Amino acid sequence: QVQLVETGGGLVQPGGSLRLSCAASTYTFSDFSFSDINMGWFRQAPGKEREFVAGIDWSGTNSYYEVSVKGRFFISRDNGENMVYLQMNSLKPDDTAIYYCAGDSNWGQLVAGVNDYWGQGTQVTVSS
């Protein structure tokens, strides 16, 4: 069983920045290896479906962004610490949502939102 825990959400003014963190761990001994898992961030705004925001492959070499966040959000990972991050800059009210960390060994499934692992979410509110 893999646990993903997000932190770093909060209230920020338009134009501000936030950094979300996601820590991966296991409850029991297993052959889970964080560095084998592609990781991503999703978000769900009130009344809307959950959507893909950003993804990074297992090595950290390749990343992919949803169009509306490209150039403002940056995903990174630290395989030594089992962590993935989402740096969010130039935030807009439309970025308000619950942000979820997710992981999957299959890149296609990650981007499609059909993931093996999900966090519980952290609220990001962009408002003046």
Short mmCIF file of N, CA and C in Angstrom, two decimals:
data_model
loop_
_atom_site.label_atom_id
_atom_site.label_comp_id
_atom_site.label_asym_id
_atom_site.label_seq_id
_atom_site.Cartn_x
_atom_site.Cartn_y
_atom_site.Cartn_z
N GLN A 1 0.85 -1.19 0.00
CA GLN A 1 0.00 0.00 0.00
C GLN A 1 0.89 1.24 0.00
N VAL A 2 0.71 2.10 -0.98
CA VAL A 2 1.50 3.32 -1.10
C VAL A 2 0.67 4.51 -0.65
N GLN A 3 1.25 5.35 0.16
CA GLN A 3 0.57 6.55 0.64
C GLN A 3 1.21 7.78 0.04
N LEU A 4 0.39 8.69 -0.48
CA LEU A 4 0.84 9.97 -0.99
C LEU A 4 0.20 11.06 -0.14
N VAL A 5 1.01 11.97 0.37
CA VAL A 5 0.51 13.03 1.23
C VAL A 5 0.96 14.37 0.68
N GLU A 6 -0.03 15.22 0.36
CA GLU A 6 0.25 16.54 -0.19
C GLU A 6 0.27 17.58 0.93
N THR A 7 1.13 18.54 0.79
CA THR A 7 1.17 19.70 1.68
C THR A 7 1.48 20.94 0.85
N GLY A 8 1.24 22.10 1.46
CA GLY A 8 1.63 23.35 0.83
C GLY A 8 0.50 24.19 0.27
N GLY A 9 -0.73 23.68 0.33
CA GLY A 9 -1.84 24.47 -0.15
C GLY A 9 -2.14 25.64 0.76
N GLY A 10 -3.05 26.51 0.30
CA GLY A 10 -3.43 27.65 1.12
C GLY A 10 -4.09 28.72 0.30
N LEU A 11 -4.21 29.89 0.92
CA LEU A 11 -4.82 31.06 0.29
C LEU A 11 -3.72 31.99 -0.21
N VAL A 12 -3.82 32.40 -1.46
CA VAL A 12 -2.82 33.30 -2.03
C VAL A 12 -3.52 34.31 -2.92
N GLN A 13 -2.96 35.50 -3.03
CA GLN A 13 -3.54 36.54 -3.87
C GLN A 13 -3.20 36.27 -5.35
N PRO A 14 -4.02 36.77 -6.24
CA PRO A 14 -3.69 36.64 -7.67
C PRO A 14 -2.30 37.20 -7.96
N GLY A 15 -1.56 36.47 -8.78
CA GLY A 15 -0.19 36.85 -9.09
C GLY A 15 0.84 36.26 -8.15
N GLY A 16 0.38 35.65 -7.07
CA GLY A 16 1.29 35.08 -6.10
C GLY A 16 1.77 33.69 -6.47
N SER A 17 2.54 33.08 -5.55
CA SER A 17 3.13 31.77 -5.79
C SER A 17 2.87 30.85 -4.61
N LEU A 18 2.83 29.57 -4.91
CA LEU A 18 2.77 28.52 -3.90
C LEU A 18 3.60 27.34 -4.39
N ARG A 19 4.11 26.58 -3.44
CA ARG A 19 4.82 25.35 -3.78
C ARG A 19 4.15 24.18 -3.07
N LEU A 20 3.64 23.26 -3.85
CA LEU A 20 3.03 22.06 -3.29
C LEU A 20 4.08 20.95 -3.22
N SER A 21 3.98 20.16 -2.16
CA SER A 21 4.87 19.01 -1.99
C SER A 21 4.04 17.75 -1.85
N CYS A 22 4.60 16.64 -2.28
CA CYS A 22 3.94 15.35 -2.15
C CYS A 22 4.98 14.34 -1.69
N ALA A 23 4.71 13.71 -0.56
CA ALA A 23 5.61 12.71 0.00
C ALA A 23 5.03 11.33 -0.21
N ALA A 24 5.85 10.41 -0.72
CA ALA A 24 5.41 9.03 -0.96
C ALA A 24 6.03 8.11 0.08
N SER A 25 5.22 7.19 0.58
CA SER A 25 5.71 6.22 1.55
C SER A 25 4.87 4.95 1.46
N THR A 26 5.36 3.89 2.12
CA THR A 26 4.60 2.65 2.17
C THR A 26 4.38 2.23 3.61
N TYR A 27 3.22 1.64 3.85
CA TYR A 27 2.91 1.16 5.20
C TYR A 27 3.67 -0.12 5.51
N THR A 28 3.87 -0.94 4.48
CA THR A 28 4.48 -2.25 4.71
C THR A 28 5.67 -2.43 3.79
N PHE A 29 6.52 -3.37 4.14
CA PHE A 29 7.66 -3.66 3.30
C PHE A 29 7.15 -4.18 1.96
N SER A 30 7.68 -3.67 0.91
CA SER A 30 7.27 -4.12 -0.42
C SER A 30 8.41 -3.83 -1.38
N ASP A 31 8.18 -4.19 -2.64
CA ASP A 31 9.21 -3.90 -3.62
C ASP A 31 8.94 -2.57 -4.31
N PHE A 32 8.12 -1.70 -3.65
CA PHE A 32 7.84 -0.38 -4.21
C PHE A 32 9.11 0.42 -4.30
N SER A 33 9.31 1.03 -5.48
CA SER A 33 10.44 1.92 -5.68
C SER A 33 9.91 3.20 -6.30
N PHE A 34 10.05 4.29 -5.57
CA PHE A 34 9.53 5.57 -6.03
C PHE A 34 10.11 5.94 -7.39
N SER A 35 11.36 5.59 -7.61
CA SER A 35 12.01 5.96 -8.86
C SER A 35 11.51 5.16 -10.06
N ASP A 36 10.60 4.21 -9.84
CA ASP A 36 9.96 3.47 -10.93
C ASP A 36 8.63 4.07 -11.34
N ILE A 37 8.18 5.08 -10.58
CA ILE A 37 6.82 5.59 -10.73
C ILE A 37 6.82 6.96 -11.40
N ASN A 38 6.01 7.10 -12.46
CA ASN A 38 5.77 8.42 -13.02
C ASN A 38 4.82 9.16 -12.08
N MET A 39 5.04 10.44 -11.88
CA MET A 39 4.25 11.19 -10.91
C MET A 39 3.57 12.38 -11.57
N GLY A 40 2.45 12.79 -10.99
CA GLY A 40 1.74 13.92 -11.57
C GLY A 40 0.91 14.66 -10.56
N TRP A 41 0.39 15.79 -11.00
CA TRP A 41 -0.54 16.60 -10.22
C TRP A 41 -1.82 16.78 -11.01
N PHE A 42 -2.94 16.66 -10.31
CA PHE A 42 -4.26 16.88 -10.87
C PHE A 42 -4.96 17.92 -10.00
N ARG A 43 -6.04 18.48 -10.50
CA ARG A 43 -6.82 19.40 -9.70
C ARG A 43 -8.30 19.27 -10.02
N GLN A 44 -9.11 19.61 -9.04
CA GLN A 44 -10.55 19.59 -9.22
C GLN A 44 -11.16 20.83 -8.60
N ALA A 45 -11.75 21.65 -9.46
CA ALA A 45 -12.43 22.87 -9.01
C ALA A 45 -13.89 22.54 -8.69
N PRO A 46 -14.54 23.35 -7.86
CA PRO A 46 -15.94 23.10 -7.52
C PRO A 46 -16.82 22.99 -8.77
N GLY A 47 -17.60 21.93 -8.86
CA GLY A 47 -18.51 21.75 -9.97
C GLY A 47 -17.87 21.29 -11.26
N LYS A 48 -16.58 20.99 -11.20
CA LYS A 48 -15.87 20.55 -12.42
C LYS A 48 -15.24 19.18 -12.21
N GLU A 49 -14.89 18.54 -13.33
CA GLU A 49 -14.23 17.26 -13.25
C GLU A 49 -12.75 17.46 -12.90
N ARG A 50 -12.17 16.41 -12.34
CA ARG A 50 -10.74 16.45 -12.05
C ARG A 50 -9.97 16.48 -13.36
N GLU A 51 -8.91 17.31 -13.41
CA GLU A 51 -8.15 17.45 -14.63
C GLU A 51 -6.65 17.31 -14.37
N PHE A 52 -5.94 16.84 -15.38
CA PHE A 52 -4.50 16.72 -15.32
C PHE A 52 -3.88 18.11 -15.35
N VAL A 53 -2.84 18.31 -14.52
CA VAL A 53 -2.14 19.60 -14.47
C VAL A 53 -0.71 19.45 -14.99
N ALA A 54 0.02 18.50 -14.43
CA ALA A 54 1.43 18.33 -14.81
C ALA A 54 1.88 16.92 -14.47
N GLY A 55 2.84 16.42 -15.25
CA GLY A 55 3.39 15.10 -14.99
C GLY A 55 4.89 15.07 -15.21
N ILE A 56 5.57 14.18 -14.52
CA ILE A 56 7.01 14.03 -14.67
C ILE A 56 7.33 12.54 -14.69
N ASP A 57 8.23 12.14 -15.59
CA ASP A 57 8.49 10.71 -15.70
C ASP A 57 9.35 10.22 -14.54
N TRP A 58 9.54 8.90 -14.49
CA TRP A 58 10.20 8.28 -13.35
C TRP A 58 11.61 8.83 -13.11
N SER A 59 12.30 9.23 -14.20
CA SER A 59 13.68 9.70 -14.07
C SER A 59 13.77 11.18 -13.74
N GLY A 60 12.68 11.91 -13.96
CA GLY A 60 12.72 13.35 -13.78
C GLY A 60 13.20 14.08 -15.01
N THR A 61 13.43 13.36 -16.09
CA THR A 61 13.97 13.96 -17.30
C THR A 61 12.91 14.66 -18.13
N ASN A 62 11.73 14.07 -18.19
CA ASN A 62 10.66 14.59 -19.05
C ASN A 62 9.45 15.02 -18.24
N SER A 63 8.88 16.15 -18.63
CA SER A 63 7.69 16.66 -17.97
C SER A 63 6.68 17.13 -19.01
N TYR A 64 5.45 17.25 -18.57
CA TYR A 64 4.35 17.60 -19.49
C TYR A 64 3.33 18.40 -18.71
N TYR A 65 2.78 19.45 -19.36
CA TYR A 65 1.89 20.36 -18.66
C TYR A 65 0.59 20.57 -19.42
N GLU A 66 -0.46 20.77 -18.67
CA GLU A 66 -1.72 21.21 -19.25
C GLU A 66 -1.51 22.62 -19.79
N VAL A 67 -2.18 22.94 -20.89
CA VAL A 67 -1.89 24.18 -21.61
C VAL A 67 -2.04 25.43 -20.74
N SER A 68 -3.06 25.47 -19.91
CA SER A 68 -3.34 26.69 -19.15
C SER A 68 -2.31 26.99 -18.08
N VAL A 69 -1.48 26.00 -17.71
CA VAL A 69 -0.49 26.22 -16.66
C VAL A 69 0.94 26.26 -17.20
N LYS A 70 1.10 25.96 -18.48
CA LYS A 70 2.44 25.90 -19.06
C LYS A 70 3.11 27.26 -18.97
N GLY A 71 4.35 27.27 -18.48
CA GLY A 71 5.08 28.51 -18.30
C GLY A 71 4.87 29.16 -16.95
N ARG A 72 3.86 28.68 -16.20
CA ARG A 72 3.60 29.22 -14.85
C ARG A 72 3.86 28.17 -13.77
N PHE A 73 3.58 26.92 -14.07
CA PHE A 73 3.76 25.83 -13.10
C PHE A 73 4.97 24.99 -13.51
N PHE A 74 5.67 24.45 -12.51
CA PHE A 74 6.84 23.63 -12.79
C PHE A 74 6.85 22.44 -11.84
N ILE A 75 6.93 21.24 -12.42
CA ILE A 75 6.94 20.02 -11.63
C ILE A 75 8.36 19.51 -11.52
N SER A 76 8.71 18.99 -10.35
CA SER A 76 10.03 18.41 -10.15
C SER A 76 9.92 17.27 -9.15
N ARG A 77 10.98 16.49 -9.02
CA ARG A 77 10.97 15.36 -8.09
C ARG A 77 12.35 15.13 -7.51
N ASP A 78 12.37 14.51 -6.35
CA ASP A 78 13.61 14.12 -5.69
C ASP A 78 13.47 12.65 -5.35
N ASN A 79 14.06 11.79 -6.15
CA ASN A 79 13.90 10.34 -5.95
C ASN A 79 14.60 9.85 -4.69
N GLY A 80 15.60 10.57 -4.26
CA GLY A 80 16.28 10.19 -3.03
C GLY A 80 15.43 10.41 -1.80
N GLU A 81 14.52 11.36 -1.88
CA GLU A 81 13.65 11.70 -0.75
C GLU A 81 12.21 11.26 -0.96
N ASN A 82 11.92 10.59 -2.09
CA ASN A 82 10.55 10.16 -2.42
C ASN A 82 9.57 11.34 -2.41
N MET A 83 9.98 12.43 -3.06
CA MET A 83 9.18 13.65 -3.07
C MET A 83 8.92 14.12 -4.49
N VAL A 84 7.76 14.73 -4.69
CA VAL A 84 7.47 15.43 -5.94
C VAL A 84 6.90 16.80 -5.58
N TYR A 85 7.20 17.79 -6.39
CA TYR A 85 6.83 19.18 -6.09
C TYR A 85 6.09 19.81 -7.27
N LEU A 86 5.30 20.80 -6.94
CA LEU A 86 4.66 21.62 -7.98
C LEU A 86 4.84 23.08 -7.58
N GLN A 87 5.71 23.78 -8.29
CA GLN A 87 5.90 25.21 -8.09
C GLN A 87 4.88 25.94 -8.95
N MET A 88 4.04 26.74 -8.31
CA MET A 88 2.98 27.45 -9.03
C MET A 88 3.22 28.95 -8.92
N ASN A 89 3.42 29.60 -10.05
CA ASN A 89 3.68 31.03 -10.11
C ASN A 89 2.56 31.74 -10.86
N SER A 90 2.51 33.04 -10.69
CA SER A 90 1.51 33.86 -11.41
C SER A 90 0.11 33.25 -11.28
N LEU A 91 -0.26 32.93 -10.07
CA LEU A 91 -1.53 32.24 -9.85
C LEU A 91 -2.72 33.12 -10.19
N LYS A 92 -3.76 32.46 -10.70
CA LYS A 92 -4.98 33.15 -11.11
C LYS A 92 -6.16 32.57 -10.33
N PRO A 93 -7.25 33.31 -10.22
CA PRO A 93 -8.43 32.77 -9.54
C PRO A 93 -8.90 31.45 -10.15
N ASP A 94 -8.72 31.27 -11.46
CA ASP A 94 -9.11 30.02 -12.11
C ASP A 94 -8.28 28.82 -11.67
N ASP A 95 -7.17 29.07 -10.99
CA ASP A 95 -6.34 27.97 -10.47
C ASP A 95 -6.88 27.43 -9.14
N THR A 96 -7.90 28.08 -8.61
CA THR A 96 -8.49 27.62 -7.36
C THR A 96 -9.07 26.22 -7.52
N ALA A 97 -8.62 25.29 -6.67
CA ALA A 97 -9.06 23.90 -6.78
C ALA A 97 -8.43 23.10 -5.65
N ILE A 98 -8.87 21.86 -5.52
CA ILE A 98 -8.16 20.89 -4.71
C ILE A 98 -7.12 20.24 -5.61
N TYR A 99 -5.88 20.22 -5.16
CA TYR A 99 -4.79 19.66 -5.96
C TYR A 99 -4.42 18.29 -5.39
N TYR A 100 -4.32 17.32 -6.30
CA TYR A 100 -4.02 15.94 -5.92
C TYR A 100 -2.70 15.50 -6.53
N CYS A 101 -1.93 14.79 -5.74
CA CYS A 101 -0.73 14.12 -6.21
C CYS A 101 -1.13 12.71 -6.65
N ALA A 102 -0.52 12.22 -7.72
CA ALA A 102 -0.86 10.90 -8.22
C ALA A 102 0.37 10.23 -8.82
N GLY A 103 0.34 8.91 -8.88
CA GLY A 103 1.46 8.19 -9.44
C GLY A 103 1.03 6.93 -10.16
N ASP A 104 1.78 6.56 -11.19
CA ASP A 104 1.50 5.32 -11.93
C ASP A 104 2.75 4.90 -12.68
N SER A 105 2.94 3.60 -12.80
CA SER A 105 4.10 3.09 -13.52
C SER A 105 3.93 3.26 -15.04
N ASN A 106 2.71 3.49 -15.49
CA ASN A 106 2.41 3.66 -16.91
C ASN A 106 2.14 5.12 -17.20
N TRP A 107 2.93 5.73 -18.09
CA TRP A 107 2.79 7.15 -18.37
C TRP A 107 1.42 7.49 -18.93
N GLY A 108 0.92 6.69 -19.85
CA GLY A 108 -0.39 6.94 -20.45
C GLY A 108 -1.51 6.94 -19.41
N GLN A 109 -1.43 5.99 -18.47
CA GLN A 109 -2.44 5.94 -17.42
C GLN A 109 -2.32 7.15 -16.50
N LEU A 110 -1.11 7.59 -16.24
CA LEU A 110 -0.92 8.77 -15.39
C LEU A 110 -1.63 9.97 -16.01
N VAL A 111 -1.33 10.29 -17.25
CA VAL A 111 -1.91 11.46 -17.90
C VAL A 111 -3.43 11.33 -18.03
N ALA A 112 -3.91 10.11 -18.24
CA ALA A 112 -5.35 9.88 -18.37
C ALA A 112 -6.08 9.92 -17.04
N GLY A 113 -5.35 9.96 -15.95
CA GLY A 113 -5.99 10.01 -14.64
C GLY A 113 -6.42 8.67 -14.10
N VAL A 114 -5.94 7.60 -14.71
CA VAL A 114 -6.27 6.25 -14.23
C VAL A 114 -5.04 5.75 -13.49
N ASN A 115 -4.89 6.20 -12.28
CA ASN A 115 -3.63 6.01 -11.56
C ASN A 115 -3.70 4.94 -10.48
N ASP A 116 -2.56 4.34 -10.24
CA ASP A 116 -2.47 3.38 -9.15
C ASP A 116 -2.55 4.06 -7.79
N TYR A 117 -1.98 5.27 -7.69
CA TYR A 117 -1.84 5.93 -6.41
C TYR A 117 -2.38 7.36 -6.45
N TRP A 118 -3.08 7.73 -5.37
CA TRP A 118 -3.64 9.07 -5.23
C TRP A 118 -3.42 9.58 -3.81
N GLY A 119 -3.18 10.90 -3.70
CA GLY A 119 -3.17 11.53 -2.39
C GLY A 119 -4.57 11.99 -2.02
N GLN A 120 -4.67 12.59 -0.85
CA GLN A 120 -5.97 13.02 -0.35
C GLN A 120 -6.33 14.43 -0.81
N GLY A 121 -5.38 15.16 -1.33
CA GLY A 121 -5.63 16.49 -1.87
C GLY A 121 -5.29 17.61 -0.91
N THR A 122 -4.96 18.76 -1.47
CA THR A 122 -4.71 19.97 -0.68
C THR A 122 -5.37 21.14 -1.40
N GLN A 123 -6.03 22.00 -0.62
CA GLN A 123 -6.81 23.10 -1.19
C GLN A 123 -5.91 24.27 -1.54
N VAL A 124 -6.08 24.78 -2.75
CA VAL A 124 -5.41 26.00 -3.19
C VAL A 124 -6.52 27.00 -3.55
N THR A 125 -6.47 28.16 -2.91
CA THR A 125 -7.46 29.21 -3.18
C THR A 125 -6.73 30.47 -3.59
N VAL A 126 -7.08 30.99 -4.76
CA VAL A 126 -6.47 32.21 -5.28
C VAL A 126 -7.54 33.29 -5.27
N SER A 127 -7.36 34.24 -4.38
CA SER A 127 -8.38 35.28 -4.21
C SER A 127 -7.77 36.50 -3.56
N SER A 128 -8.32 37.67 -3.92
CA SER A 128 -7.88 38.90 -3.27
C SER A 128 -8.79 39.24 -2.09
#
